[in-house]
PDB file of C-alpha atoms in Angstrom:
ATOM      1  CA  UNK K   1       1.238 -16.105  25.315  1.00 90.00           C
ATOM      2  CA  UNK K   2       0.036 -18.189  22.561  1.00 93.00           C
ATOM      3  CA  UNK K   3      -0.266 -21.842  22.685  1.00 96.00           C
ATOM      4  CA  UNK K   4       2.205 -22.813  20.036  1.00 93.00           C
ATOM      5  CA  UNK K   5       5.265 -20.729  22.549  1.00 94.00           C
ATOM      6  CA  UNK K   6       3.921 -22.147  25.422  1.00 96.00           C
ATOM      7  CA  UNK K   7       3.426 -26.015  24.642  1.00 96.00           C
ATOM      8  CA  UNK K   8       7.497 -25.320  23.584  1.00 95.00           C
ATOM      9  CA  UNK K   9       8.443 -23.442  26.912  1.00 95.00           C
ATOM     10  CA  UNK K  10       6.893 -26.572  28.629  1.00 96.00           C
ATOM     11  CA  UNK K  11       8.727 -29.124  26.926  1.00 95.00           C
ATOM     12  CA  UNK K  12      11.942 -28.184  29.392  1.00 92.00           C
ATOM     13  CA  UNK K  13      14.306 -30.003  27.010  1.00 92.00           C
ATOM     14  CA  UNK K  14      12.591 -32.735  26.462  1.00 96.00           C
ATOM     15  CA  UNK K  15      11.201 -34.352  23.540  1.00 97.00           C
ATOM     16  CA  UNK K  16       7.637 -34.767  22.595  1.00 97.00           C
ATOM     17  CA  UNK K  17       7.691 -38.201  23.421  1.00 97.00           C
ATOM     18  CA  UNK K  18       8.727 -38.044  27.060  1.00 97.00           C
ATOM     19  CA  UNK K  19       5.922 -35.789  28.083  1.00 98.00           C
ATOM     20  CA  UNK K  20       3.237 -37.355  30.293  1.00 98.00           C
ATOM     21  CA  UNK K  21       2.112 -34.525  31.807  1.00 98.00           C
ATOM     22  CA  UNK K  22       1.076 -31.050  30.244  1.00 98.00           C
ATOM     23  CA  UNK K  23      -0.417 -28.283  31.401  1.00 98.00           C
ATOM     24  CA  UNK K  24      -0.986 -24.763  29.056  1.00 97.00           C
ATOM     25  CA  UNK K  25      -3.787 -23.088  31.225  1.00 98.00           C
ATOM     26  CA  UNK K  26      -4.653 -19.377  30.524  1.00 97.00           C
ATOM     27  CA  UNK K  27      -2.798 -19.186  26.788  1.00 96.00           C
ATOM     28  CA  UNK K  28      -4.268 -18.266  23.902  1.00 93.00           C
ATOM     29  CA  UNK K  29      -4.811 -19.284  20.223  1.00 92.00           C
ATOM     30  CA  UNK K  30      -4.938 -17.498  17.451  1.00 85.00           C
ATOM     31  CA  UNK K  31      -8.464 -19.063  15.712  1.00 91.00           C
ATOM     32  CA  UNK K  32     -10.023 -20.987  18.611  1.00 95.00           C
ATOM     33  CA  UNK K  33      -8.219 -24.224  17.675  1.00 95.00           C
ATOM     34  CA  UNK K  34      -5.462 -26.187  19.313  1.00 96.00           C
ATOM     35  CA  UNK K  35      -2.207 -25.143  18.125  1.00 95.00           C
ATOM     36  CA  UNK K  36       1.308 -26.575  18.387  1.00 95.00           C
ATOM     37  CA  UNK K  37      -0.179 -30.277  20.138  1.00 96.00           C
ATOM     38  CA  UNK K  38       1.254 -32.998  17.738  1.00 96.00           C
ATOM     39  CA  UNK K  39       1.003 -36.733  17.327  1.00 96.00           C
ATOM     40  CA  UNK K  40       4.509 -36.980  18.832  1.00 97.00           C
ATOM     41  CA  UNK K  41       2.709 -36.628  22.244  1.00 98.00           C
ATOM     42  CA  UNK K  42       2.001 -40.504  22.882  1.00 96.00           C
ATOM     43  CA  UNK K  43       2.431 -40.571  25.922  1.00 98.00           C
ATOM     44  CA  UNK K  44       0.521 -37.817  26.970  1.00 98.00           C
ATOM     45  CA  UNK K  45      -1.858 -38.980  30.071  1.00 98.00           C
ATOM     46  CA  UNK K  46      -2.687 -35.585  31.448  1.00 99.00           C
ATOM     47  CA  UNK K  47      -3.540 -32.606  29.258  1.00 98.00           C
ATOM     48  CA  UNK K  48      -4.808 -29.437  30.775  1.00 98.00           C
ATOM     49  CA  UNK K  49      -6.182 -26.400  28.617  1.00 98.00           C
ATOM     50  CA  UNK K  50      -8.351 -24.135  30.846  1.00 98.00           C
ATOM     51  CA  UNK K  51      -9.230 -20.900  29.709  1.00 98.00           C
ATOM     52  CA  UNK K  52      -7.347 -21.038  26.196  1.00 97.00           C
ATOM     53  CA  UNK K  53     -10.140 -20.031  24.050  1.00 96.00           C
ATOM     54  CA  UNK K  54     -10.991 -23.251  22.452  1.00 97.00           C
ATOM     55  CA  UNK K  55     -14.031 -23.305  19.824  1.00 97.00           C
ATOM     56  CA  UNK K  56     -13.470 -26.143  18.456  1.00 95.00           C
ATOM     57  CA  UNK K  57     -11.263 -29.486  19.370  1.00 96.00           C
ATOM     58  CA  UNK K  58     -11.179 -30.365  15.854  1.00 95.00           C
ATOM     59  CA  UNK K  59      -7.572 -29.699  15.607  1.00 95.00           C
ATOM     60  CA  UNK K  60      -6.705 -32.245  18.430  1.00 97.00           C
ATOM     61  CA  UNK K  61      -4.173 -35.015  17.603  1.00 97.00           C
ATOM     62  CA  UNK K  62      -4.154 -38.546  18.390  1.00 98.00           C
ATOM     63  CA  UNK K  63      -3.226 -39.332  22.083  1.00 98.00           C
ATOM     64  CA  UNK K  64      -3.850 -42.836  22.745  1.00 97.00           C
ATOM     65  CA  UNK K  65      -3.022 -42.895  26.345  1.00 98.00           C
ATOM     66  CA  UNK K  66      -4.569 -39.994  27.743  1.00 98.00           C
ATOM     67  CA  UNK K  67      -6.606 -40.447  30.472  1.00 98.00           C
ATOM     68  CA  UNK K  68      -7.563 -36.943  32.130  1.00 98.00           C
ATOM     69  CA  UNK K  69      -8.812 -33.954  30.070  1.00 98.00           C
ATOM     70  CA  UNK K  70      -8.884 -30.437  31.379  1.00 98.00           C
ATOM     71  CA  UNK K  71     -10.902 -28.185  29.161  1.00 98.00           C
ATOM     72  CA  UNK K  72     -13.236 -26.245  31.481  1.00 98.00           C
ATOM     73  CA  UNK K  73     -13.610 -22.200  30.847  1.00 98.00           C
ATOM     74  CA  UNK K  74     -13.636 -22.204  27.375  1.00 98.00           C
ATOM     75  CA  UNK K  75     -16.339 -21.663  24.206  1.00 97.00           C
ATOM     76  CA  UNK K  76     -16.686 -25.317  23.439  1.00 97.00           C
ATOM     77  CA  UNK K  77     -20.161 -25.806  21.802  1.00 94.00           C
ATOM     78  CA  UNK K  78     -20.422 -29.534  20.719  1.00 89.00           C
ATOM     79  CA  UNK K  79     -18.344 -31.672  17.727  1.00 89.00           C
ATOM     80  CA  UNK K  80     -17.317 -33.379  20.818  1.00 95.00           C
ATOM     81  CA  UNK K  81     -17.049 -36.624  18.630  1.00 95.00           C
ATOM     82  CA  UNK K  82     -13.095 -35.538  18.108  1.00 95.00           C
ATOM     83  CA  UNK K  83     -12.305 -37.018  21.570  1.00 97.00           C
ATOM     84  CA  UNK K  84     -13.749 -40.482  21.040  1.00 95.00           C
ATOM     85  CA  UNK K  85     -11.588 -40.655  17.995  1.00 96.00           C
ATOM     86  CA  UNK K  86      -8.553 -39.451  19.222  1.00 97.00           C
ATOM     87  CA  UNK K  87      -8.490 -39.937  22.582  1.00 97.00           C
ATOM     88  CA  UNK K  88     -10.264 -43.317  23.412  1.00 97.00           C
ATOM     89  CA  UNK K  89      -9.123 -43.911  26.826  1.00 98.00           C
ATOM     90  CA  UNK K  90     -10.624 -41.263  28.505  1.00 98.00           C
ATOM     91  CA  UNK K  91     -11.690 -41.599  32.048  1.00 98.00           C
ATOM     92  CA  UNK K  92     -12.180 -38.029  33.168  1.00 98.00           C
ATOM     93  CA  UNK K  93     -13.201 -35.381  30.741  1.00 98.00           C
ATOM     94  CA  UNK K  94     -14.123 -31.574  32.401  1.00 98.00           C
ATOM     95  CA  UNK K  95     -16.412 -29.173  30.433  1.00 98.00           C
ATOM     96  CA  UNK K  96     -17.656 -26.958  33.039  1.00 98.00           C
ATOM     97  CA  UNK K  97     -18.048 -23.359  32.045  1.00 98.00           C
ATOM     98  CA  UNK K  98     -18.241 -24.277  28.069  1.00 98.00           C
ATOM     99  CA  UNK K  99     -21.180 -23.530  25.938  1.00 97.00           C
ATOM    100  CA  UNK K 100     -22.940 -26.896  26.030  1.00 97.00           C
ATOM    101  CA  UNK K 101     -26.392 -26.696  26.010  1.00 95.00           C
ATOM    102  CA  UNK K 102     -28.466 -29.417  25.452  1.00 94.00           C
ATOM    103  CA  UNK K 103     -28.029 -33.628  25.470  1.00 95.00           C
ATOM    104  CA  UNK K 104     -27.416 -34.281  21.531  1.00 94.00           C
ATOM    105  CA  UNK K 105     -23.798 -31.904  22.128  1.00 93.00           C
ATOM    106  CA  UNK K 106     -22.769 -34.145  24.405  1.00 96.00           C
ATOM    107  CA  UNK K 107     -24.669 -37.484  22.712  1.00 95.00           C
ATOM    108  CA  UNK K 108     -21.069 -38.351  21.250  1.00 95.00           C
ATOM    109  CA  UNK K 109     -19.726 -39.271  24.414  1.00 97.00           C
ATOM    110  CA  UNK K 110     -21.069 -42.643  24.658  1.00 97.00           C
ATOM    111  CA  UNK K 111     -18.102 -43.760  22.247  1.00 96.00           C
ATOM    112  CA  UNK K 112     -15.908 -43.190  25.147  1.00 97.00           C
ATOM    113  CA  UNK K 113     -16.512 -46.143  26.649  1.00 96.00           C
ATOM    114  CA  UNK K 114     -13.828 -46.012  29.462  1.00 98.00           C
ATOM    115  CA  UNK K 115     -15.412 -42.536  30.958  1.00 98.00           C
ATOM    116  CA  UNK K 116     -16.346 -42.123  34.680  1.00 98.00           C
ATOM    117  CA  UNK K 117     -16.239 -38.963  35.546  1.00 98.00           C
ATOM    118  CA  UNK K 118     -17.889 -36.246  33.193  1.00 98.00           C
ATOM    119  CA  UNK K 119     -17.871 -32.814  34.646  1.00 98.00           C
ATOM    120  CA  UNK K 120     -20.730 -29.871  32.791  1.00 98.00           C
ATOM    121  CA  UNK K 121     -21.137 -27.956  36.078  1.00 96.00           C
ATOM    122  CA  UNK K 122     -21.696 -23.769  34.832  1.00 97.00           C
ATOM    123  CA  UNK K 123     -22.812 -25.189  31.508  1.00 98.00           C
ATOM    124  CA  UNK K 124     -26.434 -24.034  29.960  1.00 97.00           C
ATOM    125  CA  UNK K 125     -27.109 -27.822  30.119  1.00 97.00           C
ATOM    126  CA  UNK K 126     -27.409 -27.834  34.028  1.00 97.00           C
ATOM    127  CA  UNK K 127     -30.393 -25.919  33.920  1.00 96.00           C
ATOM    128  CA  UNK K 128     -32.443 -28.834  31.634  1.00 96.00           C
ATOM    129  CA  UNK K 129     -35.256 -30.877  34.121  1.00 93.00           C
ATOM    130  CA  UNK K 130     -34.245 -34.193  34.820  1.00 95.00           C
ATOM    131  CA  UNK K 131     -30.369 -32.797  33.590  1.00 97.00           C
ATOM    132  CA  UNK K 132     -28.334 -35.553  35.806  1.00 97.00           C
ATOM    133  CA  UNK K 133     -30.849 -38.572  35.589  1.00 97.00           C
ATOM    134  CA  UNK K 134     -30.720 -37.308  31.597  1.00 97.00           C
ATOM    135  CA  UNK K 135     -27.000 -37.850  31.538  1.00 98.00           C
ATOM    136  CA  UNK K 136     -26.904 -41.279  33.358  1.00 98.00           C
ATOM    137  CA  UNK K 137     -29.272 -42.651  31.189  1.00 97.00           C
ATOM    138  CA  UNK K 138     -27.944 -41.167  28.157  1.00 97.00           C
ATOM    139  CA  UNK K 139     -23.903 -42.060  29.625  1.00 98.00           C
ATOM    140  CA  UNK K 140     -24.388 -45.560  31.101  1.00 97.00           C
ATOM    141  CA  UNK K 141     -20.887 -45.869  31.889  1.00 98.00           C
ATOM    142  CA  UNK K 142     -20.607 -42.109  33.736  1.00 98.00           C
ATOM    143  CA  UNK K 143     -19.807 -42.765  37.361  1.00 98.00           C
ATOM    144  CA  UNK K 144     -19.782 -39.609  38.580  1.00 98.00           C
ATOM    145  CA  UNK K 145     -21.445 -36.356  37.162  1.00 98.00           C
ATOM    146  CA  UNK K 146     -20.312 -32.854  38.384  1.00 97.00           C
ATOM    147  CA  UNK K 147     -18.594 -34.660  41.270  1.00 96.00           C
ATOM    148  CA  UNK K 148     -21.402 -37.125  42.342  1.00 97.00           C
ATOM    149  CA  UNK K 149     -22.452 -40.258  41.747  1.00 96.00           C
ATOM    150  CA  UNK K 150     -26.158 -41.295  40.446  1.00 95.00           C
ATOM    151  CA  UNK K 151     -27.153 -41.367  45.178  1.00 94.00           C
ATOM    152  CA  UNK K 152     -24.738 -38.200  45.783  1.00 94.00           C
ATOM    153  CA  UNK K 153     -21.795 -39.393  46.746  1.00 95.00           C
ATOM    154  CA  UNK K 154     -18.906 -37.456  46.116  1.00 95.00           C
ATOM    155  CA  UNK K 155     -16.123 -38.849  43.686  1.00 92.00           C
ATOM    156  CA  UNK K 156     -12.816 -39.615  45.527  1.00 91.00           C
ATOM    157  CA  UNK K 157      -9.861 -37.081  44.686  1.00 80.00           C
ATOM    158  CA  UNK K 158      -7.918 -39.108  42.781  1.00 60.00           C
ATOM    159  CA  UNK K 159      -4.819 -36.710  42.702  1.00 50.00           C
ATOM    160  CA  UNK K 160      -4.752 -36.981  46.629  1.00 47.00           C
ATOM    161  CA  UNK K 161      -5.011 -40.594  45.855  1.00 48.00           C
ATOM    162  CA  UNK K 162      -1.679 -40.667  43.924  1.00 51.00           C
ATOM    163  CA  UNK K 163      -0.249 -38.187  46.288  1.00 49.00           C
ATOM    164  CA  UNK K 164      -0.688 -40.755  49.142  1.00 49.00           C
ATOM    165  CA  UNK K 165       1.176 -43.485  46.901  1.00 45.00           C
ATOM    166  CA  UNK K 166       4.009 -41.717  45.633  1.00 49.00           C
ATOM    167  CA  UNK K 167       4.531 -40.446  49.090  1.00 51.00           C
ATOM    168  CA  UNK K 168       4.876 -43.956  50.425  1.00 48.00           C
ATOM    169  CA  UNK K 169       6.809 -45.158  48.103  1.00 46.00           C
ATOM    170  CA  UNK K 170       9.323 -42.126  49.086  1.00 50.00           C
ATOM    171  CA  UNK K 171       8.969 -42.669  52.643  1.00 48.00           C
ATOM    172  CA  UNK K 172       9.829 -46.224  52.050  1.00 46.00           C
ATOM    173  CA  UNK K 173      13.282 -45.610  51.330  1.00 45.00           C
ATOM    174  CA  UNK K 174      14.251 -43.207  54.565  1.00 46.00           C
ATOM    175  CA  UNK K 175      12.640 -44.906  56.656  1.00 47.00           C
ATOM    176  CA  UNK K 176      14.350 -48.162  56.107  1.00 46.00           C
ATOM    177  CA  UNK K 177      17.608 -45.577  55.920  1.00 50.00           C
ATOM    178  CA  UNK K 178      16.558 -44.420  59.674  1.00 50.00           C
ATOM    179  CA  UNK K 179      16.176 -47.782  61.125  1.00 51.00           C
ATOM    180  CA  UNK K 180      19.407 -48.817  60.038  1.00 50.00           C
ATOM    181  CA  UNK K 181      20.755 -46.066  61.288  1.00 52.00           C
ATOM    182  CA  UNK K 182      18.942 -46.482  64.963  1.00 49.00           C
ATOM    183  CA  UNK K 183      20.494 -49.995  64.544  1.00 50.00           C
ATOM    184  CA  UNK K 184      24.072 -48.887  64.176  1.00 51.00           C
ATOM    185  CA  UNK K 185      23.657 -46.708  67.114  1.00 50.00           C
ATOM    186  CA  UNK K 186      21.972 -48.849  69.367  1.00 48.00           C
ATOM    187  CA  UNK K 187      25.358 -51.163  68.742  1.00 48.00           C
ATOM    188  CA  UNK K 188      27.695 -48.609  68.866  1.00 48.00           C
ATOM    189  CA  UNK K 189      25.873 -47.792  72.129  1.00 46.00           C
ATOM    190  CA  UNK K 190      25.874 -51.216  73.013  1.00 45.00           C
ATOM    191  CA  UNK K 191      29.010 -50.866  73.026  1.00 45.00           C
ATOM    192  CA  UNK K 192      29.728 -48.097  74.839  1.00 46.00           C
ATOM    193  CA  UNK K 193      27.478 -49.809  77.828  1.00 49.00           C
ATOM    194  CA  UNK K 194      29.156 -52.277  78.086  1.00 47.00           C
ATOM    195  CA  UNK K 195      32.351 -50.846  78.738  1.00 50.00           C
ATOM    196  CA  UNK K 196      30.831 -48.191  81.540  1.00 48.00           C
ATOM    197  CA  UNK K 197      29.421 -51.388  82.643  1.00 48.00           C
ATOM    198  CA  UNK K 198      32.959 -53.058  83.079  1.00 54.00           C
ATOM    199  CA  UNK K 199      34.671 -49.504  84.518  1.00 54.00           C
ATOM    200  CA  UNK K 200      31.278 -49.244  86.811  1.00 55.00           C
ATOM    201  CA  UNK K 201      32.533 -52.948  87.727  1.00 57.00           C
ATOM    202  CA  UNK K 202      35.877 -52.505  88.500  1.00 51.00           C
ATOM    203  CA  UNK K 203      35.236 -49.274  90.507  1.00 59.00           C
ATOM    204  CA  UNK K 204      32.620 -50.837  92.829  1.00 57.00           C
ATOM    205  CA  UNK K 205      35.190 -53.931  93.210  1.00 57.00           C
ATOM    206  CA  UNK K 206      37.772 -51.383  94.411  1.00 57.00           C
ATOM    207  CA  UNK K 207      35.486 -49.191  96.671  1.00 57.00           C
ATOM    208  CA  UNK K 208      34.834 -52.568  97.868  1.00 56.00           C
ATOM    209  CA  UNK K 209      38.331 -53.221  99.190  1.00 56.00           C
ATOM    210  CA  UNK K 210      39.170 -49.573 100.119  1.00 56.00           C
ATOM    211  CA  UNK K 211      35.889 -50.350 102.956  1.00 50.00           C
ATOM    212  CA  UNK K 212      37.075 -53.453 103.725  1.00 49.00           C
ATOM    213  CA  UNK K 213      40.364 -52.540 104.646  1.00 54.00           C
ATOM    214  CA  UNK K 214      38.330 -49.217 106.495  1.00 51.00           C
ATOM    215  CA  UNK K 215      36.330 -51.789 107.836  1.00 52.00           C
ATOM    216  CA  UNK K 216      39.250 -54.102 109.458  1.00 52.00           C
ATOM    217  CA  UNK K 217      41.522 -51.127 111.001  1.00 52.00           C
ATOM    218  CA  UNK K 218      38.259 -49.512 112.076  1.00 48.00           C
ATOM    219  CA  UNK K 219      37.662 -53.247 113.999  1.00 48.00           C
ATOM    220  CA  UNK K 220      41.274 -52.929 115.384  1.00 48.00           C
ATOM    221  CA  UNK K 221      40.894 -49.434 116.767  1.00 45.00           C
ATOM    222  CA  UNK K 222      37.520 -50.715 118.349  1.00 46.00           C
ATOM    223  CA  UNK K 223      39.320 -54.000 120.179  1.00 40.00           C
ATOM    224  CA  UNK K 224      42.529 -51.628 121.406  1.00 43.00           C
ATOM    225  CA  UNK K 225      39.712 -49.267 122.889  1.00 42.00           C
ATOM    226  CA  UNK K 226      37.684 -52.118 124.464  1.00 46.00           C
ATOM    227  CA  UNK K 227      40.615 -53.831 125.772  1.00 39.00           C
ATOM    228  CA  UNK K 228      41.676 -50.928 127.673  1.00 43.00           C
ATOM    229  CA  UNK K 229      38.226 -51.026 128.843  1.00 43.00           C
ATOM    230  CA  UNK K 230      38.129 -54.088 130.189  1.00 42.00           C
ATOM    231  CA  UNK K 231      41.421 -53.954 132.315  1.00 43.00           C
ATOM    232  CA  UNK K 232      39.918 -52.095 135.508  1.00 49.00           C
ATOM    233  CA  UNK K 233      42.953 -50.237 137.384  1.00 49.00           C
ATOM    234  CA  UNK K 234      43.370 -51.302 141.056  1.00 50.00           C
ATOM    235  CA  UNK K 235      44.160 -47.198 142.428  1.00 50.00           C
ATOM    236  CA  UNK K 236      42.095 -44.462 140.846  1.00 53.00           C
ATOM    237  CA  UNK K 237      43.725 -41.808 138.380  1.00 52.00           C
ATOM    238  CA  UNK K 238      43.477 -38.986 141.885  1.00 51.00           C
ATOM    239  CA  UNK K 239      45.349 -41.607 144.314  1.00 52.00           C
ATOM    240  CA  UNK K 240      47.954 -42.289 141.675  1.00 43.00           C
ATOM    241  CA  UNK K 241      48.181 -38.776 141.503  1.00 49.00           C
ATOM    242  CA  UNK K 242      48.469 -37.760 144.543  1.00 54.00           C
ATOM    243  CA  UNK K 243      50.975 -40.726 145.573  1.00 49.00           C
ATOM    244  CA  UNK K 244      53.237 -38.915 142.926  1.00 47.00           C
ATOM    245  CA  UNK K 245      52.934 -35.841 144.116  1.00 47.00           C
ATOM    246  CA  UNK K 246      53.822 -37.296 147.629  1.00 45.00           C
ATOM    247  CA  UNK K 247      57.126 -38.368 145.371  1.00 47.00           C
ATOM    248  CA  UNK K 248      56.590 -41.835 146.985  1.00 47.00           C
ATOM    249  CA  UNK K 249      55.207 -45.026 146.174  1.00 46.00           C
ATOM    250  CA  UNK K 250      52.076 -46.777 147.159  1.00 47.00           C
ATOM    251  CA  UNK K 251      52.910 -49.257 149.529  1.00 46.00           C
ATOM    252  CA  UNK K 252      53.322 -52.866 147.836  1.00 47.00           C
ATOM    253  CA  UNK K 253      52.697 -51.517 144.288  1.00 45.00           C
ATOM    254  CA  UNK K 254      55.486 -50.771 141.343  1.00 49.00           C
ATOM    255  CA  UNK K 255      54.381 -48.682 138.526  1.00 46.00           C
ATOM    256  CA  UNK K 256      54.127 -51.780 136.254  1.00 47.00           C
ATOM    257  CA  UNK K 257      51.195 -53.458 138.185  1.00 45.00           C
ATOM    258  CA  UNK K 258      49.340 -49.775 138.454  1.00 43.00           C
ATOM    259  CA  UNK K 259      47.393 -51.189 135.657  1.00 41.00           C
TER     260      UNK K 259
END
């Protein structure tokens, strides 16, 4: 697909001018130059073109604000001048696997006075002696070359970076959503305590009672049993027995004093 169709396709309805982000990797152009990018882009912040067939960046329009510049697997030899011009707020630029090969194509880079991170990995350049102490001295204001810094530490990923932010500022909002939420139930289950806790009441009150009132006719059964217990008869159950048996009396006793 050639450049021109594609930068269109990507648009997605919008204008120009409300594009911040744009990527066109793996197109083509038709001479080596960069086709269908206008000046209308100024907002731009982000342009990738990997693998496009660039020769040349001579055709590159004025984008004020963009910061990050994709342009690795391409034929770029040098006239890199175009991008202090045009794009003077540049703080990453990647060349890697372009046809740079020694320090005066890439000499025009000092203008670019906002650059940290330059990228010429898979370029002929690499192979010069000295090639990264070369480019910090030549690039004062180079932070990190290939990835590294001037002791070898790697540069941070800045794209997991913003990742991280726009990801809490998402989770800000659902998680304040979720604790109000946790606080609605805990009232509404507040609520709902409470009222097991008045029916858990009431029940105990009235099991209460029912044992009570167990409890006093089980104390009345116990006193009618140990009053009969305590009146000792004066004849034994056999003699009062037998004596009726007899059909007579004992002598001297009526049936109401048996007991």
């Amino acid at each position: 697909m050639e450049m021109k169709k594609r930068i269109s396709l990507e648009l997605r309805n919008r204008t120009p001018a409300e594009v911040e982000e744009l990527v066109v990797d793996n197109c083509r152009t038709s001479d080596g130059e960069v086709e269908g990018l206008t000046d209308d882009f100024k907002e731009l912040e982000f342009l990738s073109m990997v693998n496009v067939g660039l020769i040349s960046l001579a055709k590159l329009p004025s984008l004020p604000k963009l910061r990050k510049l994709e342009l690795s697997d391409n034929n770029i030899s040098g006239h890199l001048e175009t991008l202090s011009e045009k794009c003077p707020n540049l703080t990453y630029l990647n060349l890697s696997g372009n046809k740079i090969k020694g320090l005066n194509n890439v000499e025009a880079l000092q203008n670019l006075k906002n650059l940290k991170s330059l990228d010429l990995f898979n370029c002929e350049i690499t192979t010069l002696e000295e090639y990264r102490e070369s480019i910090f001295e030549l690039l004062p204001q180079v932070t990190y070359l290939d990835g590294f810094d001037q002791e070898d530490n790697e540069a941070p990923d800045s794209e997991a970076d913003d990742d991280d932010e726009d990801e809490g500022e998402d989770g800000a909002g659902p998680t304040g959503d979720d604790d109000e939420d946790e606080d609605e139930e805990g009232e509404e289950g507040g609520e709902v305590g409470l009222s097991y806790l008045m029916k858990e009441r009431i029940q105990d009150e009235e099991d209460d009672d029912d044992y009570a009132e167990e409890e006093e006719e089980g104390e009345d059964k116990n006193c009618c049993v140990d009053l009969s217990l305590v009146i000792k008869p004066k004849y034994s159950s056999l003699e009062v027995a037998d004596m009726f048996v007899c059909h007579r009396s004992p002598v001297g006793i009526n049936h109401q004093n048996l007991y």
